[in-house]
mmCIF file of C-alpha atoms in Angstrom:
data_model
loop_
_atom_site.group_PDB
_atom_site.id
_atom_site.type_symbol
_atom_site.label_atom_id
_atom_site.label_comp_id
_atom_site.label_asym_id
_atom_site.label_seq_id
_atom_site.Cartn_x
_atom_site.Cartn_y
_atom_site.Cartn_z
ATOM 1 C CA MET A 5 92.533 79.464 79.301
ATOM 2 C CA GLY A 6 95.577 77.592 80.439
ATOM 3 C CA ASP A 7 98.814 78.917 82.102
ATOM 4 C CA ASP A 8 101.040 77.553 79.256
ATOM 5 C CA VAL A 9 101.081 80.430 76.738
ATOM 6 C CA ASP A 10 103.800 81.764 74.524
ATOM 7 C CA ILE A 11 105.936 84.696 75.380
ATOM 8 C CA ALA A 12 105.612 87.617 73.142
ATOM 9 C CA PRO A 13 108.936 89.431 73.217
ATOM 10 C CA VAL A 14 108.568 93.162 73.929
ATOM 11 C CA LYS A 15 111.426 95.224 75.275
ATOM 12 C CA CYS A 16 111.180 98.569 77.086
ATOM 13 C CA ASN A 17 112.149 101.276 74.679
ATOM 14 C CA THR A 18 113.708 104.247 76.375
ATOM 15 C CA ALA A 19 115.067 105.952 73.294
ATOM 16 C CA GLY A 20 111.662 107.063 72.073
ATOM 17 C CA ASP A 21 111.677 104.897 68.869
ATOM 18 C CA SER A 22 108.450 103.444 67.776
ATOM 19 C CA VAL A 23 107.367 100.282 69.537
ATOM 20 C CA THR A 24 105.955 97.070 68.174
ATOM 21 C CA PRO A 25 103.527 95.661 70.615
ATOM 22 C CA ALA A 26 102.934 92.017 71.007
ATOM 23 C CA SER A 27 100.857 90.579 68.191
ATOM 24 C CA ASN A 28 97.342 89.731 69.176
ATOM 25 C CA SER A 29 97.901 86.050 68.423
ATOM 26 C CA SER A 30 100.393 85.353 71.254
ATOM 27 C CA LYS A 31 99.937 86.219 74.865
ATOM 28 C CA PRO A 32 102.750 87.128 77.219
ATOM 29 C CA ALA A 33 103.434 84.075 79.379
ATOM 30 C CA GLU A 34 104.557 85.571 82.630
ATOM 31 C CA ILE A 35 102.187 88.491 82.979
ATOM 32 C CA CYS A 36 100.803 86.822 86.074
ATOM 33 C CA PRO A 37 103.644 85.090 87.808
ATOM 34 C CA GLN A 38 102.491 82.253 90.063
ATOM 35 C CA GLN A 39 104.024 83.799 93.117
ATOM 36 C CA ILE A 40 104.771 87.596 92.858
ATOM 37 C CA TYR A 41 105.144 88.193 96.578
ATOM 38 C CA ALA A 42 106.908 86.728 99.549
ATOM 39 C CA SER A 43 104.528 86.241 102.470
ATOM 40 C CA SER A 44 107.286 86.818 104.955
ATOM 41 C CA SER A 45 108.194 90.314 103.677
ATOM 42 C CA LEU A 46 104.758 91.834 103.303
ATOM 43 C CA ASP A 47 101.911 92.444 105.709
ATOM 44 C CA ARG A 48 98.529 90.910 105.101
ATOM 45 C CA HIS A 49 97.133 93.957 103.376
ATOM 46 C CA GLU A 50 99.961 94.271 100.975
ATOM 47 C CA GLN A 51 99.760 90.458 100.240
ATOM 48 C CA ALA A 52 96.119 90.917 99.527
ATOM 49 C CA ASN A 53 96.953 93.782 97.183
ATOM 50 C CA PHE A 54 99.420 91.517 95.266
ATOM 51 C CA VAL A 55 96.768 88.708 95.079
ATOM 52 C CA ASN A 56 94.243 91.316 93.797
ATOM 53 C CA ILE A 57 96.675 92.605 91.205
ATOM 54 C CA GLN A 58 97.435 89.061 90.001
ATOM 55 C CA LYS A 59 93.651 88.263 89.797
ATOM 56 C CA LEU A 60 92.990 91.391 87.747
ATOM 57 C CA LEU A 61 95.786 90.788 85.368
ATOM 58 C CA LYS A 62 94.600 87.236 84.760
ATOM 59 C CA GLN A 63 91.047 88.584 84.382
ATOM 60 C CA THR A 64 92.460 91.064 81.786
ATOM 61 C CA LEU A 65 93.784 88.199 79.723
ATOM 62 C CA GLN A 66 90.490 86.252 80.050
ATOM 63 C CA PHE A 67 88.508 89.409 78.835
ATOM 64 C CA LEU A 68 90.920 89.768 75.888
ATOM 65 C CA GLU A 69 90.584 86.034 74.986
ATOM 66 C CA ASN A 70 86.812 86.446 75.002
ATOM 67 C CA GLN A 71 87.023 89.772 72.925
ATOM 68 C CA LYS A 72 85.810 91.859 75.816
ATOM 69 C CA VAL A 73 88.294 94.652 75.103
ATOM 70 C CA ALA A 74 86.560 97.435 77.138
ATOM 71 C CA SER A 75 86.286 95.148 80.212
ATOM 72 C CA ALA A 76 89.927 94.124 79.796
ATOM 73 C CA PHE A 77 91.016 97.805 79.958
ATOM 74 C CA GLN A 78 88.790 98.381 83.047
ATOM 75 C CA SER A 79 90.464 95.450 84.775
ATOM 76 C CA LEU A 80 93.875 96.491 83.720
ATOM 77 C CA CYS A 81 93.432 100.128 84.874
ATOM 78 C CA GLU A 82 92.249 98.853 88.295
ATOM 79 C CA ALA A 83 95.376 96.745 88.569
ATOM 80 C CA THR A 84 97.633 99.487 87.521
ATOM 81 C CA SER A 85 95.978 101.938 89.935
ATOM 82 C CA ILE A 86 96.683 99.583 92.801
ATOM 83 C CA VAL A 87 100.292 99.207 91.709
ATOM 84 C CA VAL A 88 100.873 102.931 91.559
ATOM 85 C CA GLN A 89 99.012 103.722 94.756
ATOM 86 C CA HIS A 90 100.835 101.070 96.747
ATOM 87 C CA CYS A 91 104.089 100.979 94.857
ATOM 88 C CA GLU A 92 106.413 101.734 97.644
ATOM 89 C CA ARG A 93 104.734 99.593 100.366
ATOM 90 C CA LEU A 94 104.682 96.629 97.829
ATOM 91 C CA GLY A 95 108.422 96.870 97.459
ATOM 92 C CA LEU A 96 108.214 97.820 93.838
ATOM 93 C CA ALA A 97 109.979 101.170 94.118
ATOM 94 C CA SER A 98 113.357 100.191 95.566
ATOM 95 C CA ASP A 99 116.488 98.531 94.007
ATOM 96 C CA ASP A 100 117.416 97.417 97.587
ATOM 97 C CA ALA A 101 117.000 93.639 97.545
ATOM 98 C CA THR A 102 116.679 93.521 101.342
ATOM 99 C CA CYS A 103 113.555 95.680 101.180
ATOM 100 C CA SER A 104 111.444 92.846 99.663
ATOM 101 C CA THR A 105 111.758 89.590 97.884
ATOM 102 C CA VAL A 106 109.373 90.609 95.062
ATOM 103 C CA ASN A 107 110.919 89.983 91.667
ATOM 104 C CA ARG A 108 110.433 93.599 90.732
ATOM 105 C CA GLU A 109 111.872 93.395 87.207
ATOM 106 C CA GLN A 110 109.624 90.416 86.359
ATOM 107 C CA PHE A 111 106.561 92.108 87.900
ATOM 108 C CA TRP A 112 107.051 95.381 86.010
ATOM 109 C CA ALA A 113 107.758 93.557 82.764
ATOM 110 C CA GLY A 114 104.558 91.491 83.265
ATOM 111 C CA LEU A 115 102.418 94.576 83.975
ATOM 112 C CA ASN A 116 103.854 96.479 81.003
ATOM 113 C CA ASN A 117 103.493 93.550 78.568
ATOM 114 C CA CYS A 118 99.948 93.091 79.573
ATOM 115 C CA TRP A 119 99.309 96.655 78.609
ATOM 116 C CA LEU A 120 101.216 96.312 75.315
ATOM 117 C CA TYR A 121 99.300 93.030 74.556
ATOM 118 C CA ALA A 122 95.947 94.586 75.363
ATOM 119 C CA LEU A 123 96.849 97.549 73.040
ATOM 120 C CA ALA A 124 97.677 95.070 70.296
ATOM 121 C CA GLN A 125 93.920 94.047 70.072
ATOM 122 C CA ARG A 126 91.334 95.606 67.879
ATOM 123 C CA ALA A 127 89.135 98.280 69.705
ATOM 124 C CA ASP A 128 86.112 96.992 67.828
ATOM 125 C CA ALA A 129 86.532 93.284 68.496
ATOM 126 C CA GLY A 130 83.725 91.416 70.149
ATOM 127 C CA PRO A 131 80.238 92.581 71.080
ATOM 128 C CA GLN A 132 79.275 96.175 70.516
ATOM 129 C CA GLU A 133 79.111 96.954 74.220
ATOM 130 C CA GLU A 134 82.764 95.908 74.482
ATOM 131 C CA HIS A 135 84.154 98.228 71.763
ATOM 132 C CA VAL A 136 86.639 100.792 72.893
ATOM 133 C CA MET A 137 85.501 104.284 72.033
ATOM 134 C CA SER A 138 87.548 107.297 71.270
ATOM 135 C CA LYS A 139 86.642 108.891 74.645
ATOM 136 C CA THR A 140 87.999 105.772 76.445
ATOM 137 C CA CYS A 141 91.229 106.057 74.570
ATOM 138 C CA THR A 142 91.649 109.597 75.602
ATOM 139 C CA GLU A 143 90.995 108.614 79.230
ATOM 140 C CA LEU A 144 93.567 105.819 78.955
ATOM 141 C CA HIS A 145 96.023 108.343 77.638
ATOM 142 C CA GLU A 146 95.474 110.627 80.587
ATOM 143 C CA LYS A 147 95.786 107.719 83.009
ATOM 144 C CA VAL A 148 98.951 106.423 81.555
ATOM 145 C CA ILE A 149 100.578 109.919 81.845
ATOM 146 C CA ASP A 150 99.159 110.370 85.435
ATOM 147 C CA TRP A 151 100.586 107.021 86.586
ATOM 148 C CA ALA A 152 104.002 107.966 85.053
ATOM 149 C CA ASP A 153 103.908 111.305 86.918
ATOM 150 C CA ARG A 154 103.302 109.615 90.182
ATOM 151 C CA LEU A 155 105.989 106.865 89.588
ATOM 152 C CA GLU A 156 108.585 109.344 88.368
ATOM 153 C CA HIS A 157 109.227 110.269 92.018
ATOM 154 C CA PHE A 158 110.679 106.778 92.358
ATOM 155 C CA GLY A 159 112.606 106.730 89.125
ATOM 156 C CA LEU A 160 110.336 104.117 87.723
ATOM 157 C CA VAL A 161 109.437 105.521 84.272
ATOM 158 C CA ASN A 162 110.822 104.233 80.922
ATOM 159 C CA TYR A 163 113.328 101.817 82.532
ATOM 160 C CA ASP A 164 113.140 97.968 82.466
ATOM 161 C CA MET A 165 112.164 98.068 86.102
ATOM 162 C CA GLY A 166 109.240 100.432 86.106
ATOM 163 C CA TRP A 167 106.368 101.875 84.045
ATOM 164 C CA TRP A 168 107.079 101.871 80.248
ATOM 165 C CA GLU A 169 105.217 105.191 79.582
ATOM 166 C CA THR A 170 106.701 105.828 76.222
ATOM 167 C CA ASP A 171 106.134 102.334 74.909
ATOM 168 C CA ILE A 172 102.572 102.225 76.170
ATOM 169 C CA LEU A 173 101.667 105.643 74.784
ATOM 170 C CA ALA A 174 103.088 104.718 71.421
ATOM 171 C CA ALA A 175 101.008 101.477 71.452
ATOM 172 C CA LEU A 176 97.918 103.481 72.486
ATOM 173 C CA GLU A 177 98.477 105.812 69.554
ATOM 174 C CA THR A 178 98.731 102.855 67.152
ATOM 175 C CA PHE A 179 95.596 101.258 68.866
ATOM 176 C CA LYS A 180 93.648 104.504 68.169
ATOM 177 C CA LYS A 181 94.804 104.864 64.616
ATOM 178 C CA THR A 182 94.046 101.291 63.618
ATOM 179 C CA SER A 183 90.646 101.163 65.289
ATOM 180 C CA THR A 184 87.388 101.713 63.391
ATOM 181 C CA ILE A 185 85.763 103.441 66.367
#
């Protein structure tokens, strides 16, 4: 898998209209920016968190490319949990540019587009053990809402810079309806 991939245009939809996730034939290009942190503004632990998040997002794309959909969602959930848990310390919760040199808008767009791209895949693609079952979809739904509840405190829900809960839940519903699981 190379780093040169096409961008699938997906915009945050705050009006509650239906969302059209990225097609499963084109991957978002900047899901995993080459450098998503500035080493001078974060301590080593937070730098390690950013590196881990980036690794997990790249791993998610690799799993999807290999039709390992269930593994992709496990990796994506792990990355999102780290983001939500460490959001403030990573400088992702503030509009204050002096707080950090992280490109927050690009970061959030990348994470959200990764979710939308993953949800544009078929739940029954790949080997049987990689199929996404109904129970997993229900768990994903609960996690998306929980992450939104935790990020709402920072004003990071359903805005360009933040967690696109409405869009992701709409894509998850489409994912569930179009699956043969």
